[in-house]
Amino acid sequence: MCAIFYYPERLLETSFGVLLKYNPLYCIIALFRCGILGTPASGFLYTYPAVASAVILAIGIVMFHRHQDSFILYI
């Protein structure tokens, strides 16, 4: 069953709750659920996925520019 239809907040109380809380996709799913159910969303749900995406994009750009001369040999 898709995570949108059950309550993933129940999993936050388990030992794997830390992994779920800091997963950017959890925030996106929680934002979707807030929009569908009409509950207010916190600022953390907006900022954390945006910051995580920006950091991953920056790492990807740096890695691309560092290895742009050699990665074409592997394609």
XYZ file of N, CA and C in Angstrom, residues 33-75:
129
model
N -0.092 14.832 1.846
C -1.163 14.429 2.755
C -1.795 15.645 3.427
N -0.978 16.637 3.792
C -1.530 17.852 4.405
C -2.449 18.580 3.429
N -2.066 18.610 2.161
C -2.912 19.262 1.169
C -4.203 18.528 0.927
N -4.157 17.214 0.912
C -5.360 16.409 0.672
C -6.284 16.430 1.890
N -5.697 16.290 3.075
C -6.511 16.202 4.289
C -6.878 17.557 4.864
N -6.251 18.634 4.370
C -6.591 19.966 4.840
C -5.978 20.341 6.172
N -4.885 19.696 6.560
C -4.206 20.041 7.803
C -3.063 21.009 7.506
N -2.703 21.863 8.448
C -1.603 22.798 8.200
C -0.251 22.084 8.193
N 0.636 22.571 7.349
C 1.970 21.990 7.232
C 2.981 22.886 7.922
N 4.014 22.274 8.474
C 5.060 23.052 9.144
C 6.087 23.537 8.118
N 6.882 24.484 8.526
C 7.913 25.023 7.650
C 9.016 24.022 7.349
N 9.240 23.090 8.282
C 10.249 22.052 8.078
C 9.925 21.202 6.853
N 8.649 20.945 6.633
C 8.249 20.119 5.492
C 8.523 20.809 4.165
N 8.621 22.122 4.161
C 8.935 22.864 2.936
C 10.441 23.043 2.752
N 11.129 23.389 3.827
C 12.536 23.761 3.691
C 13.473 22.565 3.573
N 13.222 21.503 4.302
C 14.157 20.369 4.294
C 14.300 19.730 2.917
N 13.221 19.414 2.178
C 13.422 18.845 0.839
C 14.086 19.824 -0.122
N 13.792 21.115 0.014
C 14.407 22.106 -0.869
C 15.910 22.204 -0.600
N 16.299 22.234 0.660
C 17.720 22.312 1.002
C 18.437 21.028 0.600
N 17.822 19.879 0.851
C 18.440 18.611 0.469
C 18.613 18.530 -1.043
N 17.642 18.994 -1.800
C 17.754 18.991 -3.260
C 18.858 19.922 -3.736
N 18.968 21.095 -3.116
C 20.014 22.038 -3.504
C 21.405 21.488 -3.191
N 21.551 20.837 -2.053
C 22.848 20.253 -1.688
C 23.217 19.122 -2.641
N 22.269 18.258 -2.952
C 22.546 17.151 -3.870
C 22.856 17.671 -5.265
N 22.161 18.718 -5.715
C 22.446 19.329 -7.005
C 23.844 19.933 -7.030
N 24.224 20.624 -5.954
C 25.558 21.222 -5.885
C 26.645 20.150 -5.918
N 26.444 19.062 -5.200
C 27.413 17.958 -5.222
C 27.506 17.371 -6.621
N 26.380 17.208 -7.287
C 26.377 16.678 -8.648
C 27.092 17.583 -9.632
N 26.898 18.897 -9.505
C 27.576 19.841 -10.400
C 29.086 19.817 -10.170
N 29.494 19.797 -8.892
C 30.928 19.744 -8.583
C 31.544 18.461 -9.122
N 30.864 17.335 -8.902
C 31.397 16.054 -9.390
C 31.435 16.013 -10.911
N 30.464 16.600 -11.570
C 30.457 16.634 -13.029
C 31.634 17.448 -13.553
N 31.838 18.627 -12.986
C 32.938 19.476 -13.455
C 34.297 18.866 -13.119
N 34.394 18.140 -12.046
C 35.663 17.512 -11.671
C 36.007 16.356 -12.608
N 35.015 15.618 -13.075
C 35.254 14.419 -13.867
C 34.724 14.522 -15.291
N 34.484 15.707 -15.798
C 33.872 15.837 -17.117
C 34.779 15.372 -18.248
N 36.065 15.397 -18.048
C 36.969 14.953 -19.105
C 37.079 13.436 -19.187
N 36.817 12.740 -18.104
C 37.024 11.297 -18.112
C 35.738 10.468 -18.177
N 34.587 11.052 -17.825
C 33.390 10.206 -17.782
C 32.893 9.831 -19.169
N 33.244 10.614 -20.190
C 32.805 10.297 -21.540
C 33.453 8.995 -22.039
N 34.581 8.647 -21.471
C 35.268 7.416 -21.867
C 34.500 6.183 -21.410
N 33.665 6.299 -20.414
C 32.926 5.165 -19.878
C 31.537 5.006 -20.450
N 31.113 5.934 -21.266
C 29.767 5.855 -21.842
C 29.759 4.980 -23.067
